[in-house]
Amino acid sequence: MDAFDVVDWRRRTFAIYADVRAAADPADGHARWVAGRDELFAGHPASPLLPDRRAGFTGLPVPAYDPAWRFEVDVTPAEPDEWRVDTGTDGTVVFERIGVADLGTPGSLSVWRLTSYGGGVFVPVKDAGSGRPGGSYGGGRYLLDTVKGADLGSEGGRLVLDLNFAYAPSCAHDPRWACPLAPAGNLLRVDVPVGELNLAC
């Protein structure tokens, strides 16, 4: 893998999410997302899957689409907060909280802005099933990461947060990657049984 492999991975990810946003039916968009990511993970040089996982790979564990986990939300103001993530590869990555998205029964999630070059909006999530057998990756998942193309857009000025599209960070597959993991303001009190689940479970 080289720098241009990573660039190509990003381009393809942006294209997958553009295809998802163009789909009239969220379930159809989700099917396109699953197929596109499976193709990347199976054969792309920048795939985070380790070689022993690539052999015989048949797809990421993603349950069928459930519309109950799709939310179109306002981002409401919140007390300013700074989140600093020390990584072994990128130094200290700094985020600032720009608001909170209330999902109702599942809870609320802080919405963060990356303060360094490129900016971007970031929403990680950890739920009650994280780290449990049959659940999601123990460190949590990413729901929105506009720097890397993971963006479902907005509807009428409201942010689309669809937990069916929650995915594990690269460090869930390869420990060489350093990933920001969900802070306290991004913990949901319920089990979220949709999105990418733990490949090891």
PDB file of C-alpha atoms in Angstrom:
ATOM      1  CA  MET A   1       0.000   0.000   0.000  1.00  0.00           C
ATOM      2  CA  ASP A   2       1.290   3.469  -0.858  1.00  0.00           C
ATOM      3  CA  ALA A   3      -0.056   7.011  -0.640  1.00  0.00           C
ATOM      4  CA  PHE A   4      -1.850   6.731  -3.972  1.00  0.00           C
ATOM      5  CA  ASP A   5      -3.600   3.555  -2.846  1.00  0.00           C
ATOM      6  CA  VAL A   6      -5.018   5.512   0.088  1.00  0.00           C
ATOM      7  CA  VAL A   7      -6.059   8.347  -2.251  1.00  0.00           C
ATOM      8  CA  ASP A   8      -7.852   5.855  -4.485  1.00  0.00           C
ATOM      9  CA  TRP A   9      -9.592   4.292  -1.470  1.00  0.00           C
ATOM     10  CA  ARG A  10     -10.842   7.742  -0.473  1.00  0.00           C
ATOM     11  CA  ARG A  11     -12.076   8.483  -3.991  1.00  0.00           C
ATOM     12  CA  ARG A  12     -13.980   5.241  -4.109  1.00  0.00           C
ATOM     13  CA  THR A  13     -15.464   5.847  -0.673  1.00  0.00           C
ATOM     14  CA  PHE A  14     -16.678   9.304  -1.726  1.00  0.00           C
ATOM     15  CA  ALA A  15     -18.234   7.697  -4.816  1.00  0.00           C
ATOM     16  CA  ILE A  16     -19.998   5.021  -2.749  1.00  0.00           C
ATOM     17  CA  TYR A  17     -21.576   7.632  -0.476  1.00  0.00           C
ATOM     18  CA  ALA A  18     -22.563   9.803  -3.457  1.00  0.00           C
ATOM     19  CA  ASP A  19     -24.348   6.739  -4.857  1.00  0.00           C
ATOM     20  CA  VAL A  20     -26.046   6.189  -1.487  1.00  0.00           C
ATOM     21  CA  ARG A  21     -27.271   9.790  -1.341  1.00  0.00           C
ATOM     22  CA  ALA A  22     -28.625   9.510  -4.888  1.00  0.00           C
ATOM     23  CA  ALA A  23     -30.722   6.440  -4.052  1.00  0.00           C
ATOM     24  CA  ALA A  24     -34.439   7.172  -3.697  1.00  0.00           C
ATOM     25  CA  ASP A  25     -34.841   4.436  -1.084  1.00  0.00           C
ATOM     26  CA  PRO A  26     -32.469   4.333   1.928  1.00  0.00           C
ATOM     27  CA  ALA A  27     -32.597   0.529   1.902  1.00  0.00           C
ATOM     28  CA  ASP A  28     -31.405   0.502  -1.713  1.00  0.00           C
ATOM     29  CA  GLY A  29     -28.647   2.951  -0.803  1.00  0.00           C
ATOM     30  CA  HIS A  30     -27.647   0.690   2.068  1.00  0.00           C
ATOM     31  CA  ALA A  31     -27.389  -2.312  -0.265  1.00  0.00           C
ATOM     32  CA  ARG A  32     -25.108  -0.292  -2.543  1.00  0.00           C
ATOM     33  CA  TRP A  33     -23.000   0.724   0.464  1.00  0.00           C
ATOM     34  CA  VAL A  34     -22.620  -2.868   1.632  1.00  0.00           C
ATOM     35  CA  ALA A  35     -21.665  -4.117  -1.836  1.00  0.00           C
ATOM     36  CA  GLY A  36     -19.237  -1.265  -2.456  1.00  0.00           C
ATOM     37  CA  ARG A  37     -17.438  -1.677   0.855  1.00  0.00           C
ATOM     38  CA  ASP A  38     -17.245  -5.453   0.499  1.00  0.00           C
ATOM     39  CA  GLU A  39     -15.585  -4.988  -2.889  1.00  0.00           C
ATOM     40  CA  LEU A  40     -13.040  -2.554  -1.449  1.00  0.00           C
ATOM     41  CA  PHE A  41     -12.263  -4.710   1.572  1.00  0.00           C
ATOM     42  CA  ALA A  42     -11.863  -7.838  -0.554  1.00  0.00           C
ATOM     43  CA  GLY A  43      -9.429  -6.577  -3.138  1.00  0.00           C
ATOM     44  CA  HIS A  44      -8.214  -3.012  -2.734  1.00  0.00           C
ATOM     45  CA  PRO A  45      -4.518  -2.466  -1.877  1.00  0.00           C
ATOM     46  CA  ALA A  46      -5.519  -0.110   0.965  1.00  0.00           C
ATOM     47  CA  SER A  47      -7.939  -2.573   2.554  1.00  0.00           C
ATOM     48  CA  PRO A  48      -7.478  -2.641   6.339  1.00  0.00           C
ATOM     49  CA  LEU A  49      -8.130  -6.389   6.384  1.00  0.00           C
ATOM     50  CA  LEU A  50      -5.070  -8.382   7.381  1.00  0.00           C
ATOM     51  CA  PRO A  51      -3.919 -11.007   4.841  1.00  0.00           C
ATOM     52  CA  ASP A  52      -5.312 -13.929   6.843  1.00  0.00           C
ATOM     53  CA  ARG A  53      -8.732 -12.245   6.875  1.00  0.00           C
ATOM     54  CA  ARG A  54      -8.682 -11.473   3.162  1.00  0.00           C
ATOM     55  CA  ALA A  55      -8.285 -15.120   2.255  1.00  0.00           C
ATOM     56  CA  GLY A  56     -11.807 -16.460   2.049  1.00  0.00           C
ATOM     57  CA  PHE A  57     -13.415 -13.074   2.806  1.00  0.00           C
ATOM     58  CA  THR A  58     -17.090 -13.157   1.882  1.00  0.00           C
ATOM     59  CA  GLY A  59     -18.247  -9.808   3.213  1.00  0.00           C
ATOM     60  CA  LEU A  60     -18.455  -7.659   6.307  1.00  0.00           C
ATOM     61  CA  PRO A  61     -21.084  -8.655   8.887  1.00  0.00           C
ATOM     62  CA  VAL A  62     -23.852  -6.120   8.222  1.00  0.00           C
ATOM     63  CA  PRO A  63     -27.497  -6.964   9.074  1.00  0.00           C
ATOM     64  CA  ALA A  64     -30.391  -6.085   6.777  1.00  0.00           C
ATOM     65  CA  TYR A  65     -31.498  -2.467   6.665  1.00  0.00           C
ATOM     66  CA  ASP A  66     -33.862  -1.393   9.452  1.00  0.00           C
ATOM     67  CA  PRO A  67     -35.531   2.023   8.895  1.00  0.00           C
ATOM     68  CA  ALA A  68     -36.130   2.412  12.646  1.00  0.00           C
ATOM     69  CA  TRP A  69     -32.452   3.362  13.023  1.00  0.00           C
ATOM     70  CA  ARG A  70     -32.515   6.246  10.527  1.00  0.00           C
ATOM     71  CA  PHE A  71     -32.710   9.744  12.024  1.00  0.00           C
ATOM     72  CA  GLU A  72     -32.986  13.188  10.474  1.00  0.00           C
ATOM     73  CA  VAL A  73     -31.983  15.574  13.231  1.00  0.00           C
ATOM     74  CA  ASP A  74     -31.232  19.167  14.040  1.00  0.00           C
ATOM     75  CA  VAL A  75     -27.825  19.852  15.518  1.00  0.00           C
ATOM     76  CA  THR A  76     -28.536  21.952  18.587  1.00  0.00           C
ATOM     77  CA  PRO A  77     -26.008  24.218  20.309  1.00  0.00           C
ATOM     78  CA  ALA A  78     -23.970  22.736  23.141  1.00  0.00           C
ATOM     79  CA  GLU A  79     -21.361  23.897  25.596  1.00  0.00           C
ATOM     80  CA  PRO A  80     -18.031  24.285  23.795  1.00  0.00           C
ATOM     81  CA  ASP A  81     -15.724  21.356  24.357  1.00  0.00           C
ATOM     82  CA  GLU A  82     -12.367  20.273  23.005  1.00  0.00           C
ATOM     83  CA  TRP A  83     -11.411  16.664  22.375  1.00  0.00           C
ATOM     84  CA  ARG A  84      -7.731  15.876  21.874  1.00  0.00           C
ATOM     85  CA  VAL A  85      -6.723  12.487  20.520  1.00  0.00           C
ATOM     86  CA  ASP A  86      -3.081  11.428  20.756  1.00  0.00           C
ATOM     87  CA  THR A  87      -2.231   9.040  17.943  1.00  0.00           C
ATOM     88  CA  GLY A  88       0.968   7.245  17.083  1.00  0.00           C
ATOM     89  CA  THR A  89       0.762   8.195  13.412  1.00  0.00           C
ATOM     90  CA  ASP A  90      -0.882  11.618  13.147  1.00  0.00           C
ATOM     91  CA  GLY A  91       0.269  13.306  16.351  1.00  0.00           C
ATOM     92  CA  THR A  92      -2.424  15.026  18.405  1.00  0.00           C
ATOM     93  CA  VAL A  93      -5.703  15.384  16.539  1.00  0.00           C
ATOM     94  CA  VAL A  94      -7.960  18.109  17.937  1.00  0.00           C
ATOM     95  CA  PHE A  95     -11.741  18.264  17.610  1.00  0.00           C
ATOM     96  CA  GLU A  96     -14.182  20.886  18.877  1.00  0.00           C
ATOM     97  CA  ARG A  97     -17.814  20.172  19.657  1.00  0.00           C
ATOM     98  CA  ILE A  98     -20.167  22.124  17.421  1.00  0.00           C
ATOM     99  CA  GLY A  99     -23.441  20.752  18.747  1.00  0.00           C
ATOM    100  CA  VAL A 100     -25.517  17.768  19.798  1.00  0.00           C
ATOM    101  CA  ALA A 101     -27.837  15.541  17.788  1.00  0.00           C
ATOM    102  CA  ASP A 102     -30.763  14.118  19.764  1.00  0.00           C
ATOM    103  CA  LEU A 103     -31.851  10.699  18.462  1.00  0.00           C
ATOM    104  CA  GLY A 104     -34.696  10.340  20.919  1.00  0.00           C
ATOM    105  CA  THR A 105     -34.888   7.005  22.743  1.00  0.00           C
ATOM    106  CA  PRO A 106     -31.361   5.816  21.854  1.00  0.00           C
ATOM    107  CA  GLY A 107     -29.816   8.989  23.292  1.00  0.00           C
ATOM    108  CA  SER A 108     -27.825  11.898  21.909  1.00  0.00           C
ATOM    109  CA  LEU A 109     -24.500  12.244  20.130  1.00  0.00           C
ATOM    110  CA  SER A 110     -21.981  15.056  20.158  1.00  0.00           C
ATOM    111  CA  VAL A 111     -21.111  16.433  16.728  1.00  0.00           C
ATOM    112  CA  TRP A 112     -17.440  17.338  16.336  1.00  0.00           C
ATOM    113  CA  ARG A 113     -15.432  19.492  13.938  1.00  0.00           C
ATOM    114  CA  LEU A 114     -11.862  18.599  13.068  1.00  0.00           C
ATOM    115  CA  THR A 115      -9.851  21.759  13.722  1.00  0.00           C
ATOM    116  CA  SER A 116      -6.793  20.847  11.641  1.00  0.00           C
ATOM    117  CA  TYR A 117      -6.212  21.148   7.909  1.00  0.00           C
ATOM    118  CA  GLY A 118      -9.221  20.117   5.842  1.00  0.00           C
ATOM    119  CA  GLY A 119     -11.778  20.560   8.600  1.00  0.00           C
ATOM    120  CA  GLY A 120     -14.663  18.144   8.481  1.00  0.00           C
ATOM    121  CA  VAL A 121     -17.508  16.964  10.684  1.00  0.00           C
ATOM    122  CA  PHE A 122     -17.155  13.767  12.701  1.00  0.00           C
ATOM    123  CA  VAL A 123     -19.670  11.688  14.678  1.00  0.00           C
ATOM    124  CA  PRO A 124     -18.355   8.494  16.282  1.00  0.00           C
ATOM    125  CA  VAL A 125     -20.699   6.245  18.257  1.00  0.00           C
ATOM    126  CA  LYS A 126     -20.360   3.534  20.867  1.00  0.00           C
ATOM    127  CA  ASP A 127     -23.418   1.591  22.006  1.00  0.00           C
ATOM    128  CA  ALA A 128     -24.365  -0.907  24.695  1.00  0.00           C
ATOM    129  CA  GLY A 129     -23.481  -3.791  22.379  1.00  0.00           C
ATOM    130  CA  SER A 130     -19.969  -2.579  21.639  1.00  0.00           C
ATOM    131  CA  GLY A 131     -17.421  -5.230  22.556  1.00  0.00           C
ATOM    132  CA  ARG A 132     -20.002  -7.932  23.209  1.00  0.00           C
ATOM    133  CA  PRO A 133     -20.341 -11.161  21.186  1.00  0.00           C
ATOM    134  CA  GLY A 134     -22.531 -10.451  18.194  1.00  0.00           C
ATOM    135  CA  GLY A 135     -22.222  -6.707  18.793  1.00  0.00           C
ATOM    136  CA  SER A 136     -20.053  -4.004  17.323  1.00  0.00           C
ATOM    137  CA  TYR A 137     -16.352  -3.264  17.683  1.00  0.00           C
ATOM    138  CA  GLY A 138     -15.444  -2.558  21.302  1.00  0.00           C
ATOM    139  CA  GLY A 139     -14.008   0.876  20.605  1.00  0.00           C
ATOM    140  CA  GLY A 140     -17.138   1.996  18.809  1.00  0.00           C
ATOM    141  CA  ARG A 141     -17.924   2.870  15.208  1.00  0.00           C
ATOM    142  CA  TYR A 142     -18.028   5.876  12.903  1.00  0.00           C
ATOM    143  CA  LEU A 143     -21.332   7.290  11.724  1.00  0.00           C
ATOM    144  CA  LEU A 144     -20.215  10.475   9.990  1.00  0.00           C
ATOM    145  CA  ASP A 145     -16.718  11.409   8.853  1.00  0.00           C
ATOM    146  CA  THR A 146     -16.887  13.969   6.063  1.00  0.00           C
ATOM    147  CA  VAL A 147     -13.098  14.172   5.681  1.00  0.00           C
ATOM    148  CA  LYS A 148     -13.125  10.559   4.480  1.00  0.00           C
ATOM    149  CA  GLY A 149     -16.344  10.799   2.496  1.00  0.00           C
ATOM    150  CA  ALA A 150     -18.652   9.051   4.982  1.00  0.00           C
ATOM    151  CA  ASP A 151     -21.513  11.510   4.659  1.00  0.00           C
ATOM    152  CA  LEU A 152     -25.215  10.733   4.180  1.00  0.00           C
ATOM    153  CA  GLY A 153     -26.059  14.411   3.647  1.00  0.00           C
ATOM    154  CA  SER A 154     -28.964  16.387   5.021  1.00  0.00           C
ATOM    155  CA  GLU A 155     -32.694  16.593   4.485  1.00  0.00           C
ATOM    156  CA  GLY A 156     -34.313  20.008   4.722  1.00  0.00           C
ATOM    157  CA  GLY A 157     -31.396  21.355   6.734  1.00  0.00           C
ATOM    158  CA  ARG A 158     -31.460  18.404   9.115  1.00  0.00           C
ATOM    159  CA  LEU A 159     -28.487  16.058   9.399  1.00  0.00           C
ATOM    160  CA  VAL A 160     -29.026  12.433   8.319  1.00  0.00           C
ATOM    161  CA  LEU A 161     -27.637  10.053  10.942  1.00  0.00           C
ATOM    162  CA  ASP A 162     -28.469   6.515   9.913  1.00  0.00           C
ATOM    163  CA  LEU A 163     -27.045   3.894  12.255  1.00  0.00           C
ATOM    164  CA  ASN A 164     -27.445   1.239   9.555  1.00  0.00           C
ATOM    165  CA  PHE A 165     -24.336   2.846   8.052  1.00  0.00           C
ATOM    166  CA  ALA A 166     -22.234   2.806  11.253  1.00  0.00           C
ATOM    167  CA  TYR A 167     -18.897   1.188  10.427  1.00  0.00           C
ATOM    168  CA  ALA A 168     -15.865   0.017  12.355  1.00  0.00           C
ATOM    169  CA  PRO A 169     -12.714   2.150  12.125  1.00  0.00           C
ATOM    170  CA  SER A 170      -9.659   0.738  10.388  1.00  0.00           C
ATOM    171  CA  CYS A 171      -8.012  -0.100  13.720  1.00  0.00           C
ATOM    172  CA  ALA A 172     -10.757  -2.693  14.318  1.00  0.00           C
ATOM    173  CA  HIS A 173      -9.249  -4.676  11.439  1.00  0.00           C
ATOM    174  CA  ASP A 174      -5.560  -3.767  11.626  1.00  0.00           C
ATOM    175  CA  PRO A 175      -3.868  -2.562  14.851  1.00  0.00           C
ATOM    176  CA  ARG A 176      -1.327  -0.569  12.860  1.00  0.00           C
ATOM    177  CA  TRP A 177      -3.983   2.083  12.316  1.00  0.00           C
ATOM    178  CA  ALA A 178      -4.583   4.733  14.990  1.00  0.00           C
ATOM    179  CA  CYS A 179      -8.245   5.746  15.262  1.00  0.00           C
ATOM    180  CA  PRO A 180     -10.110   8.287  17.412  1.00  0.00           C
ATOM    181  CA  LEU A 181     -12.574   6.302  19.521  1.00  0.00           C
ATOM    182  CA  ALA A 182     -15.930   7.532  20.782  1.00  0.00           C
ATOM    183  CA  PRO A 183     -15.675   9.906  23.774  1.00  0.00           C
ATOM    184  CA  ALA A 184     -18.200  10.160  26.612  1.00  0.00           C
ATOM    185  CA  GLY A 185     -20.598  12.388  24.648  1.00  0.00           C
ATOM    186  CA  ASN A 186     -20.929   9.759  21.939  1.00  0.00           C
ATOM    187  CA  LEU A 187     -22.120   6.795  23.976  1.00  0.00           C
ATOM    188  CA  LEU A 188     -25.629   5.409  23.423  1.00  0.00           C
ATOM    189  CA  ARG A 189     -27.343   3.540  26.238  1.00  0.00           C
ATOM    190  CA  VAL A 190     -28.984   1.004  23.924  1.00  0.00           C
ATOM    191  CA  ASP A 191     -27.717  -1.891  21.836  1.00  0.00           C
ATOM    192  CA  VAL A 192     -27.523  -0.849  18.179  1.00  0.00           C
ATOM    193  CA  PRO A 193     -27.907  -4.115  16.209  1.00  0.00           C
ATOM    194  CA  VAL A 194     -27.425  -2.570  12.753  1.00  0.00           C
ATOM    195  CA  GLY A 195     -24.425  -1.338  10.801  1.00  0.00           C
ATOM    196  CA  GLU A 196     -21.105  -3.162  10.614  1.00  0.00           C
ATOM    197  CA  LEU A 197     -20.771  -5.639  13.451  1.00  0.00           C
ATOM    198  CA  ASN A 198     -17.623  -7.198  14.907  1.00  0.00           C
ATOM    199  CA  LEU A 199     -15.856  -9.397  12.382  1.00  0.00           C
ATOM    200  CA  ALA A 200     -14.234 -11.333  15.224  1.00  0.00           C
ATOM    201  CA  CYS A 201     -17.547 -12.283  16.895  1.00  0.00           C
TER     202      CYS A 201
END
